[in-house]
Coordinates of C-alpha atoms and ligand atoms in Angstrom, one line a residue:
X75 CA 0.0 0.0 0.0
X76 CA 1.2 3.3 -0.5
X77 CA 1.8 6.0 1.9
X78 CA 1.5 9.6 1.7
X79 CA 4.1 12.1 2.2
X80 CA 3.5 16.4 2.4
X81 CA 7.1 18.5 2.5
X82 CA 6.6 22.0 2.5
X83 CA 10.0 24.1 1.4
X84 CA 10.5 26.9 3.3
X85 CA 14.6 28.9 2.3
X86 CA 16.6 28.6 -0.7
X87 CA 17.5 26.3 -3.2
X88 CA 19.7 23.7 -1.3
X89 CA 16.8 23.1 0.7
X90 CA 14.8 22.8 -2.5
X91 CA 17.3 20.2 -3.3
X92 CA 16.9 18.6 0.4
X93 CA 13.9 18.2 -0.8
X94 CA 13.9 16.3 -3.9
X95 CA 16.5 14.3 -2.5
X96 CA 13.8 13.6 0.2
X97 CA 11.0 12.8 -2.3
X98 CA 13.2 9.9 -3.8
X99 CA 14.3 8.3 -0.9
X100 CA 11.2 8.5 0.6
X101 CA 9.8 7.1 -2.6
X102 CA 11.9 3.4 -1.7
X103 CA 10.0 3.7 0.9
X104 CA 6.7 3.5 -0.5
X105 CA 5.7 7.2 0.0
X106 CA 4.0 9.4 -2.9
X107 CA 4.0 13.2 -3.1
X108 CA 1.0 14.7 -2.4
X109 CA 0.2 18.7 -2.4
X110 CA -2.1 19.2 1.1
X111 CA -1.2 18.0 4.5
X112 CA -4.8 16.6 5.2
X113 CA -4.2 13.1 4.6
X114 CA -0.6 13.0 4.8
X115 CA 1.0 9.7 6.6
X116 CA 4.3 11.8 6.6
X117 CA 3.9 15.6 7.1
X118 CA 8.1 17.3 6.6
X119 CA 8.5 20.7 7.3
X120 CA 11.8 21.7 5.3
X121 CA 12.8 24.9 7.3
X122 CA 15.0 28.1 7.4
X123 CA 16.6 30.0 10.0
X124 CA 18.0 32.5 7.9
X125 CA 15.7 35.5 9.1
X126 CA 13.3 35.2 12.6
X127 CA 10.0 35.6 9.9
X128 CA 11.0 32.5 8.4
X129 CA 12.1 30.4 11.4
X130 CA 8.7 31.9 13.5
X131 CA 6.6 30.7 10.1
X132 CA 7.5 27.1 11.0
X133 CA 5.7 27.9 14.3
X134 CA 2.2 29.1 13.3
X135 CA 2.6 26.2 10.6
X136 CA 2.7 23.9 13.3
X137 CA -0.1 25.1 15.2
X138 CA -2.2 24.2 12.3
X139 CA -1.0 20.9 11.7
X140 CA -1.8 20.2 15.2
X141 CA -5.1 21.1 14.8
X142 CA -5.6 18.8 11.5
X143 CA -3.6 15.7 13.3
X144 CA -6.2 16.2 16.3
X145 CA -8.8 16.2 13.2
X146 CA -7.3 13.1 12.3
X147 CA -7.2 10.9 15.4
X148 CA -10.9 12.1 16.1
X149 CA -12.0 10.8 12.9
X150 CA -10.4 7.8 14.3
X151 CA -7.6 7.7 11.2
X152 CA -4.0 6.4 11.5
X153 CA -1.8 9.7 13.3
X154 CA 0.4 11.4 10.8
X155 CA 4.4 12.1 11.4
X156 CA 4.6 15.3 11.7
X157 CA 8.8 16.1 11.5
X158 CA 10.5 19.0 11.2
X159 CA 14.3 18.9 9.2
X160 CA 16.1 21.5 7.4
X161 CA 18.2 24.6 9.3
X162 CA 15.3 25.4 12.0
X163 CA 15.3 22.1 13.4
X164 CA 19.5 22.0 12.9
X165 CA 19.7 25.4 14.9
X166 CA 16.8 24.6 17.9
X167 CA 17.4 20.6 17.9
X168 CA 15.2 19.5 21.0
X169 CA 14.2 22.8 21.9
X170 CA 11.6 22.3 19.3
X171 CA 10.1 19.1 21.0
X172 CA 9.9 21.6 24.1
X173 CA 8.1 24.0 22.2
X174 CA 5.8 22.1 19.8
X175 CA 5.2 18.6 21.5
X176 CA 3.4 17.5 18.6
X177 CA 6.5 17.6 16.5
X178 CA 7.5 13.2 15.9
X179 CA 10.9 13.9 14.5
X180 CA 13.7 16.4 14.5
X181 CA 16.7 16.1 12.1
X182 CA 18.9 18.6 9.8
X183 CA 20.0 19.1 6.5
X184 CA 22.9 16.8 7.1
X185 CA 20.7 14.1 8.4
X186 CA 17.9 13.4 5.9
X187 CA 19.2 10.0 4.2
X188 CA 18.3 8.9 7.6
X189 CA 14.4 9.8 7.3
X190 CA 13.7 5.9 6.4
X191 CA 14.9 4.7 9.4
X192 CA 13.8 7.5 11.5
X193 CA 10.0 7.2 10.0
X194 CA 10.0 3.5 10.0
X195 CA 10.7 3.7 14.1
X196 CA 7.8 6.4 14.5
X197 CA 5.8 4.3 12.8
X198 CA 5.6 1.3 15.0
X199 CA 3.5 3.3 17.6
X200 CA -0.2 4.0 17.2
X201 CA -0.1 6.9 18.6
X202 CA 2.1 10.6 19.2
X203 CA 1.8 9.4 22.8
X204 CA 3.9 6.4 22.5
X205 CA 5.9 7.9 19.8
X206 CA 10.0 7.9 20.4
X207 CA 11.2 11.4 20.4
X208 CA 13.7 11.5 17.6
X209 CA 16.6 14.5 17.2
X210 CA 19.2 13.7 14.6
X211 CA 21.1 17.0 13.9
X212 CA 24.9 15.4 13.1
X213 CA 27.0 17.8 10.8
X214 CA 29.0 15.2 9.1
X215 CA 28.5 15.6 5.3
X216 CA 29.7 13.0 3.5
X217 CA 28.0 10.2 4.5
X218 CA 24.6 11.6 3.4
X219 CA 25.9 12.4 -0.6
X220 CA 27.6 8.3 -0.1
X221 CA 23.7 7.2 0.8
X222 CA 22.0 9.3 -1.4
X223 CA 23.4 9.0 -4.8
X224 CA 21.8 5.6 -5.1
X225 CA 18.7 6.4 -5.3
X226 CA 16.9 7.9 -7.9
X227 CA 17.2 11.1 -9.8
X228 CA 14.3 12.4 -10.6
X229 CA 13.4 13.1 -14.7
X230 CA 12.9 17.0 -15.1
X231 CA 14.6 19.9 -18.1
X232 CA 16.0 21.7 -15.0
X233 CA 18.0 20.4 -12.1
X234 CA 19.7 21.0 -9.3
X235 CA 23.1 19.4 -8.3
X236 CA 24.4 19.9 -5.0
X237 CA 28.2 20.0 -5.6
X238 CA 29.4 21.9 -1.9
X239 CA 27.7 22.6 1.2
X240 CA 28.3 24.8 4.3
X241 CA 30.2 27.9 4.8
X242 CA 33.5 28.8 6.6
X243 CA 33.0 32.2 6.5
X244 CA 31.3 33.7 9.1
X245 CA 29.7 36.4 7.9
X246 CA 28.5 38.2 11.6
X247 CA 25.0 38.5 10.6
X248 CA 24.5 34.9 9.5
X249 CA 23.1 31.4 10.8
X250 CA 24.5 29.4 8.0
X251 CA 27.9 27.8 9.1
X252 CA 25.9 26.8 12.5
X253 CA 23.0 25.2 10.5
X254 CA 24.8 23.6 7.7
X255 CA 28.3 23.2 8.9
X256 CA 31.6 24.0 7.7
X257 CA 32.4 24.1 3.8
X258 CA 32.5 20.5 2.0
X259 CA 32.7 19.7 -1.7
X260 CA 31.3 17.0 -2.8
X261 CA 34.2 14.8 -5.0
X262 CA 34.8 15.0 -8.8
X263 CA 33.7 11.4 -9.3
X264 CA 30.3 11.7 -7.5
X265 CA 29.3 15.2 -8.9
X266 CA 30.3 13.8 -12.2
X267 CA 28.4 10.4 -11.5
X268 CA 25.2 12.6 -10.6
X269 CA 25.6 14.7 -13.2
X270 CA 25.6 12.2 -15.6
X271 CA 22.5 10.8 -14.5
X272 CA 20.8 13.6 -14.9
X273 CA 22.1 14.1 -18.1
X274 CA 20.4 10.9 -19.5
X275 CA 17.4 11.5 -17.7
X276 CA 16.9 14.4 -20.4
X277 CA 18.1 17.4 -18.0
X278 CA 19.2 20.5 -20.4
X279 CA 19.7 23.1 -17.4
X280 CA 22.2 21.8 -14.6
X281 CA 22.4 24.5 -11.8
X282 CA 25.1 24.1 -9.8
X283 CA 24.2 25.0 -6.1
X284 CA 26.5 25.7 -2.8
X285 CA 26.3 28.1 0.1
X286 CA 29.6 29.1 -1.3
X287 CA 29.6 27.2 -4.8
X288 CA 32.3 28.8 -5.9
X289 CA 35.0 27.8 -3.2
X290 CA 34.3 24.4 -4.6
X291 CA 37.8 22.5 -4.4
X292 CA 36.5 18.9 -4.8
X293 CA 39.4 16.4 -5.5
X294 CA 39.2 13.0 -7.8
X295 CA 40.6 10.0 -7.1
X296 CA 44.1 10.8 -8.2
X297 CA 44.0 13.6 -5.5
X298 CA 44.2 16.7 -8.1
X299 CA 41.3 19.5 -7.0
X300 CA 39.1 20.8 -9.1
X301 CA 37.7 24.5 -8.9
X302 CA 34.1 25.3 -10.0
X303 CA 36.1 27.0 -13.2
X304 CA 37.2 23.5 -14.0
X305 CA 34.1 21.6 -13.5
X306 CA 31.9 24.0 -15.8
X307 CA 34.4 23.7 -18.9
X308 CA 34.1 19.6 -18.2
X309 CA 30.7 19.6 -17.6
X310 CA 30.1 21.3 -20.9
X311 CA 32.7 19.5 -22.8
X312 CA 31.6 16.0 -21.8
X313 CA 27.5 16.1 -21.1
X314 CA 24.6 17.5 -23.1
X315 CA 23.4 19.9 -21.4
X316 CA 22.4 22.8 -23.3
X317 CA 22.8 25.8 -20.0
X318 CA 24.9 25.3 -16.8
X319 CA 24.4 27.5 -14.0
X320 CA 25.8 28.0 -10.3
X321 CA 25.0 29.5 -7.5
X322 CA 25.1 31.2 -4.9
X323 CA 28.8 32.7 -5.2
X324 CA 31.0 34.8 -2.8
X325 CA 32.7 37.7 -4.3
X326 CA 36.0 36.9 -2.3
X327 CA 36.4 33.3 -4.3
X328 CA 35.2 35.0 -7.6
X329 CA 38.6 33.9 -9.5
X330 CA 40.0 35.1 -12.8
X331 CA 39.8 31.7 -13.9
X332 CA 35.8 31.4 -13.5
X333 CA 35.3 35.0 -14.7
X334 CA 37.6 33.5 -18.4
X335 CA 34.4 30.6 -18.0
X336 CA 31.8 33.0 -18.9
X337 CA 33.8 34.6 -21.4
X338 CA 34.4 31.8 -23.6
X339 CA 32.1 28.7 -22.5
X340 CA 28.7 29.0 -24.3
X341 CA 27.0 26.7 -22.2
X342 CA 27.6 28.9 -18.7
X343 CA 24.5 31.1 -18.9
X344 CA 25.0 35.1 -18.8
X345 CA 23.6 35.4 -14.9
X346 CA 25.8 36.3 -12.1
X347 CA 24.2 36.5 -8.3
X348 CA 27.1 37.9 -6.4
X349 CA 25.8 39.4 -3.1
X350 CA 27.8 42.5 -1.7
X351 CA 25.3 43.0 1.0
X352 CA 26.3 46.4 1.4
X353 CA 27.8 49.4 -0.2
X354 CA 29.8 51.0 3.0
X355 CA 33.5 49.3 3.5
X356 CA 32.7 50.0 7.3
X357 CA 29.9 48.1 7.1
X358 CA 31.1 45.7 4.8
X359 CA 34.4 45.0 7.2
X360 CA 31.6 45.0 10.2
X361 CA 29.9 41.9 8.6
X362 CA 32.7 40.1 8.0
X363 CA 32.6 39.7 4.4
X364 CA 36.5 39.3 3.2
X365 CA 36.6 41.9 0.8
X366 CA 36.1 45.5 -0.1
X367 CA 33.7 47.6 -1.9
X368 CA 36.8 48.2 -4.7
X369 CA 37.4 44.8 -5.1
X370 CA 33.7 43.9 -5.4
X371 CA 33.4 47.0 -7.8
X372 CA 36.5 45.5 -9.9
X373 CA 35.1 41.9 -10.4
X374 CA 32.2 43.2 -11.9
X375 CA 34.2 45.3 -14.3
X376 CA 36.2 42.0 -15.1
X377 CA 33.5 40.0 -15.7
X378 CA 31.4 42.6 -17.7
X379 CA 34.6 42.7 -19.9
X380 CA 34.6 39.4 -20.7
X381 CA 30.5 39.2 -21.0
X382 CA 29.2 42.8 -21.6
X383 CA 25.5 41.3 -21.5
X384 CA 25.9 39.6 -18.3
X385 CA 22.6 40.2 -15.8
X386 CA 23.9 40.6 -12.8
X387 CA 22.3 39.8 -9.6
X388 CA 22.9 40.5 -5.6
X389 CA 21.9 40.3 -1.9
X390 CA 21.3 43.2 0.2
X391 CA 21.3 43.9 3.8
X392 CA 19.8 47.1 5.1
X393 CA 19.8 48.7 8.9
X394 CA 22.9 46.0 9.9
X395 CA 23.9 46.7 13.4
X396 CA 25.7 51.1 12.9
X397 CA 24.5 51.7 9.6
X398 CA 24.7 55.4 9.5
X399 CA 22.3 57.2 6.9
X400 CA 26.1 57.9 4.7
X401 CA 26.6 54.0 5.0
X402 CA 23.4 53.4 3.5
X403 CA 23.7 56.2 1.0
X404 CA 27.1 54.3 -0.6
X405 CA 24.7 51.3 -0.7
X406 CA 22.3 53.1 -3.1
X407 CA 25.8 54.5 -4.7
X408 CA 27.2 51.1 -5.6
X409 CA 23.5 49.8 -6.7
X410 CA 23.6 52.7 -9.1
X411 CA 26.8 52.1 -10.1
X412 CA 26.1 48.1 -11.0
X413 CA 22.9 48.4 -12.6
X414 CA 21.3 44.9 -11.3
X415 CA 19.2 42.8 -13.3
X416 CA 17.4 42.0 -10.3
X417 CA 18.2 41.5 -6.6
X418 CA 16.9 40.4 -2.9
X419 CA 17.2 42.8 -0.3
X420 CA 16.6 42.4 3.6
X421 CA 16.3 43.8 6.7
X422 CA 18.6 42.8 8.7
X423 CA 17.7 40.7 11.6
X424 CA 18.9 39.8 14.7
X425 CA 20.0 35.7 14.8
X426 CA 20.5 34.2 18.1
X427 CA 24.0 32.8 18.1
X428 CA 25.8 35.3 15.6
X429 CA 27.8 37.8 16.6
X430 CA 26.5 40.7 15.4
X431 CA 23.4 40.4 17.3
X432 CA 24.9 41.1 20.3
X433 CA 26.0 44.6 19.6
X434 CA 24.1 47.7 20.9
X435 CA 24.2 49.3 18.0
X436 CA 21.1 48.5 16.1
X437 CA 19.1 50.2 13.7
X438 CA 15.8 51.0 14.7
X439 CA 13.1 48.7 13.1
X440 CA 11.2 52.3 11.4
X441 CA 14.6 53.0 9.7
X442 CA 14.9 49.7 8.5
X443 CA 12.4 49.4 6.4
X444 CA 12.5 53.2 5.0
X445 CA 15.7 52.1 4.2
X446 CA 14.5 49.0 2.4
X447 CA 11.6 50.9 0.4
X448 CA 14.3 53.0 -0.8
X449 CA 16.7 50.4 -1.9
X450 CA 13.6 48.4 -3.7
X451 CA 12.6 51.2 -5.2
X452 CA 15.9 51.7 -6.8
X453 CA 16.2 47.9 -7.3
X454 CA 12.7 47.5 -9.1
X455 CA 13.3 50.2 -11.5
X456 CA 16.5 48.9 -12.7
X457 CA 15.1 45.5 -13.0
X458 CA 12.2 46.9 -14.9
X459 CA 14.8 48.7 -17.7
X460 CA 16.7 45.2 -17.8
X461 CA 13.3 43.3 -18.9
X462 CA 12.4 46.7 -21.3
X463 CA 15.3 46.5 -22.7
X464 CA 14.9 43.0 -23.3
X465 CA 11.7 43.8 -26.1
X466 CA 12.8 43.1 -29.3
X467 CA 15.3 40.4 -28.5
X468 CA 15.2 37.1 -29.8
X469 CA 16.3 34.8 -27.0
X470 CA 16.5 31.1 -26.1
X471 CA 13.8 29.9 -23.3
X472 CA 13.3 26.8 -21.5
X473 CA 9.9 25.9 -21.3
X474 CA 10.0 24.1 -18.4
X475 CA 6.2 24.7 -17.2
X476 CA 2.9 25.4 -17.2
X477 CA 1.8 29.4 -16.3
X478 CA -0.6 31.0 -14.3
X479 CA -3.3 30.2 -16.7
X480 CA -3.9 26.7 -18.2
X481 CA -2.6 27.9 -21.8
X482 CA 0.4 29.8 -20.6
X483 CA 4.1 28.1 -21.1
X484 CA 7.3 29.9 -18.5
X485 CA 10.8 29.2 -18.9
X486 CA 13.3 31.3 -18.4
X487 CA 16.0 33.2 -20.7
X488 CA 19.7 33.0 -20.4
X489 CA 19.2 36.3 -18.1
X490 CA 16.6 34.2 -16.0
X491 CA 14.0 36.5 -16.6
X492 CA 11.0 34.3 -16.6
X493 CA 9.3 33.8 -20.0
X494 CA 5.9 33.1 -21.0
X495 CA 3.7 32.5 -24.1
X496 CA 0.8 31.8 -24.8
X497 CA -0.2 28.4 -26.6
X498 CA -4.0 28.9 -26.5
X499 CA -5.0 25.1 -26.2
X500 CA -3.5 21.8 -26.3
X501 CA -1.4 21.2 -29.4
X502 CA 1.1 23.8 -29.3
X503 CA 1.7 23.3 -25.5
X504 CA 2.5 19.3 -26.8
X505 CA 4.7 20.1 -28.9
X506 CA 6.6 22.9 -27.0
X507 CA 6.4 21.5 -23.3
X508 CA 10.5 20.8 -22.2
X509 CA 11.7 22.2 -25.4
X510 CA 14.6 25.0 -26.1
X511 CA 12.7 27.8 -28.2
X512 CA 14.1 30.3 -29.7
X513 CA 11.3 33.5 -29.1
X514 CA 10.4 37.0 -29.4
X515 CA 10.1 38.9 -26.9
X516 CA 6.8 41.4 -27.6
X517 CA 6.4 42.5 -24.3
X518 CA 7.9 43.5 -20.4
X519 CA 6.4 43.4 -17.1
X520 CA 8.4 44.5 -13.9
X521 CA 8.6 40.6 -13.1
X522 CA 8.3 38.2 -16.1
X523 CA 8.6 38.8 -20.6
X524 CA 5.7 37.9 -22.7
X525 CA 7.5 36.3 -25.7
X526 CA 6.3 34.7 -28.8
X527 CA 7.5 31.5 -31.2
X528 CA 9.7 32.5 -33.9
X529 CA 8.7 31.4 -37.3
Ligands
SAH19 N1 25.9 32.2 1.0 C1 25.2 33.3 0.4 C2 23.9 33.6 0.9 C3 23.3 32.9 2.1 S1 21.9 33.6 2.9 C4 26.2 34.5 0.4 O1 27.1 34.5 1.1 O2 25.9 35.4 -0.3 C5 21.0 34.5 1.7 C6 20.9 36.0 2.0 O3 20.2 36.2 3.1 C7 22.3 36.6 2.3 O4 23.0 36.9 1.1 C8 21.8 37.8 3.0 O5 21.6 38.9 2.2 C9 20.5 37.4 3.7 N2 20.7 37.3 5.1 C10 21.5 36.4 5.8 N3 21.4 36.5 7.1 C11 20.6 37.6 7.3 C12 20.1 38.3 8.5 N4 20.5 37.9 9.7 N5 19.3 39.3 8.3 C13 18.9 39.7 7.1 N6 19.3 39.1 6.0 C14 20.1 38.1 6.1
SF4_20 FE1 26.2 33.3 5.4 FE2 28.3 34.8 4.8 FE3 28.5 32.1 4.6 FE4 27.0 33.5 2.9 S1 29.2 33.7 3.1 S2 26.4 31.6 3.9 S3 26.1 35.1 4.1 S4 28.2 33.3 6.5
F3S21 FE1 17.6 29.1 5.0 FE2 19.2 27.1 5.6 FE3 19.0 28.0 3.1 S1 18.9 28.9 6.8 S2 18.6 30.2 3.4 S3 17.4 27.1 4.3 S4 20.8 27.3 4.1

């Protein structure tokens, strides 16, 4: 008989990853996907830490779930699992039992290949009551990628391949090294093994994904490392895949040697997301970052010079612990200077455990976010000329899925500006489903290109 299994994503894409990875082991177990909680046997919460909105969402999601399990047993059906993985439950561990008592099972990101076992055990008892209280929150890396990479991959256009994990930085705003542990790469043979895989499975866009992707240093058998730079030329020059992309990258490991990759290897799509988090070298030095506004300033002159077209992409922190009003001015300074294609920007918040939230010097919560509308402001209307600009073009997309409406195909364009056309009813969107289309772009919104087939 099979079982039913919810996961709700919460973060970025590694935990998006997490999740499919989740999906297929689960799926030797008998478990199939479904999209409500309701009649879940297996409810997962995959959570995030990195800001206290996201970690407190798990919360008020798990208030409802307890109401729908009590739903449940009064209806006199089987109780559902309810566990909570990803960087929440690796940064609170059994706190959240304390907390949220209805919560089964507790493990991290580096913990999931163990979700079988840790399911099968919860399973045994009826009841939450008799339920062991499982915590699994180990760092240790490797041994999940060893157990993983047997199961199945699943068959998509688009894919995500974990290739490094964790962060040795220290950034003093940031949960990240304490949730996911120190930096690993994954080693040549078993990216390469996995990408492969994906590869036959019909995969034309391969993102590459890391905290810090591009301090990968993974080594091969013989012992020789390889850098990201490395690993993109291979990856084009032996697989099929039509785009290759990576993220998220640190400006301090942004080499000359991956910069030469997107000058002259046609597969590496024109889209950089470099965060710089702020535009203030005081501020910058504050958070920790390892570099300088200059140097940050210089790698995008580099890069542009080897890829004029290149969309650029960023992070942004406003109202970190003595941003002055002149601090945040050199922020809107540098933004002006970059001209993003888009961005993310924050307020900061205060995470228990870092540094930086510690010191008495923080920003005041109504000069935060005027600070934020400003910055968005700025950020939207340069995104908005990127995608104008855009009109006129004729540009690859991956149509990778179906749109708002029922005859509406998205993909995205080597920019990553999403893409969509309209196929009125059933034929076209046959035909044109998973495909690589060359189209016209006819029209821009501030988020998203209306673009028509060529031809
Ligand atoms: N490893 C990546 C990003 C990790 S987190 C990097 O170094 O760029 C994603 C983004 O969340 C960060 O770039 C930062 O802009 C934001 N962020 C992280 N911690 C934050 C905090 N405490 N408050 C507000 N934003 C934060
Ligand atoms: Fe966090 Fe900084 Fe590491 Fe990025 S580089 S994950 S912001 S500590
Ligand atoms: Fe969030 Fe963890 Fe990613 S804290 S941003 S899910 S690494």
């Amino acid at each position: 008989m099979t079982k039913k299994l919810f996961i709700k994503t919460y973060g970025c894409q590694m935990n998006v990853y997490d999740t499919e990875r989740m999906v297929d082991v689960m799926a030797h177990e008998g478990y199939q996907v479904i999209d409500t909680p309701d009649e879940a046997d297996l409810v997962v919460l995959n959570t995030c830490h990195i800001r206290e909105k996201a970690a407190e969402k798990v919360y008020s999601d798990i208030g409802r779930l307890r109401v729908m399990k009590e739903k449940r047993r009064k209806a006199g059906a089987k109780d559902s699992i309810l566990a909570v993985g990803g960087c929440v439950a690796q940064a609170e561990g059994a706190e959240i039992h304390r907390r949220a008592p209805v919560v089964d099972m507790v493990f991290g990101p580096q913990t999931y290949h163990r979700l079988p076992e840790m399911t099968r055990a919860a399973d045994k008892s009826k009841s939450a009551g008799d339920r062991p209280r499982i915590v699994d929150t180990d760092l240790a890396v490797s041994e999940k990628f060893a157990a993983l990479s047997k199961k199945a991959v699943a068959a998509k256009k688009t894919a995500f391949l974990t290739v490094q994990e964790g962060c040795d930085k220290f950034c003093t705003y940031c949960v990240v090294p304490y949730t996911r542990g120190g930096e690993f790469s994954r080693s040549f043979e078993d990216v390469m093994a996995d990408a492969v895989k994906l590869n036959e499975a019909g995969v034309l866009e391969v993102t590459l994904l890391g905290q810090n992707v591009n301090a990968y240093h993974g080594h091969d058998v013989s012992g020789t490392e390889w850098s990201l730079a490395r690993l993109i030329r291979h990856l084009a020059e032996v697989t099929d895949f039509k785009r290759i992309r990576y993220t998220t990258s640190h400006p301090h490991d942004m080499t000359d040697e991956l910069i030469a990759v997107h000058g002259d290897v046609a597969e590496c799509m024109p889209y950089l997301h470099l965060p710089v988090q702020a535009g203030s070298d005081r501020i910058v030095k504050a958070m920790n970052r390892h570099h300088t506004v200059a140097a940050y300033l210089k790698t995008i002159e580099d890069i542009r010079a080897v890829r004029s077209d290149i969309a650029l992409s960023g992070d942004f922190i406003v109202g970190f612990p003595g941003e002055t009003d002149a601090d945040f001015q050199a922020t809107m300074d540098l933004v002006r200077q970059v001209n993003y294609a888009q961005a993310y920007s924050f307020m900061y918040s205060e995470r228990p455990g870092t540094p930086a939230a510690g010191w008495d010097d923080q920003v005041e919560s109504h000069v935060k976010s005027e600070r934020l509308a400003e910055l968005q402001e700025e950020l939207n209307r340069q995104q908005r000329a990127f995608n104008d600009n855009s009109v006129g073009q004729t540009l690859p997309v991956l149509l990778e899925r179906t749109g708002k409406e029922a005859s509406h195909l998205v993909g995205r364009s080597p920019y990553m500006q999403a893409v969509y056309v309209d196929v009125g009813d059933g034929a076209l969107a046959e035909q044109y489903f998973g495909k690589l289309v060359d189209m016209k772009i006819i029209s821009a919104g501030p988020r998203s290109l209306k673009g028509e087939f060529v031809g």
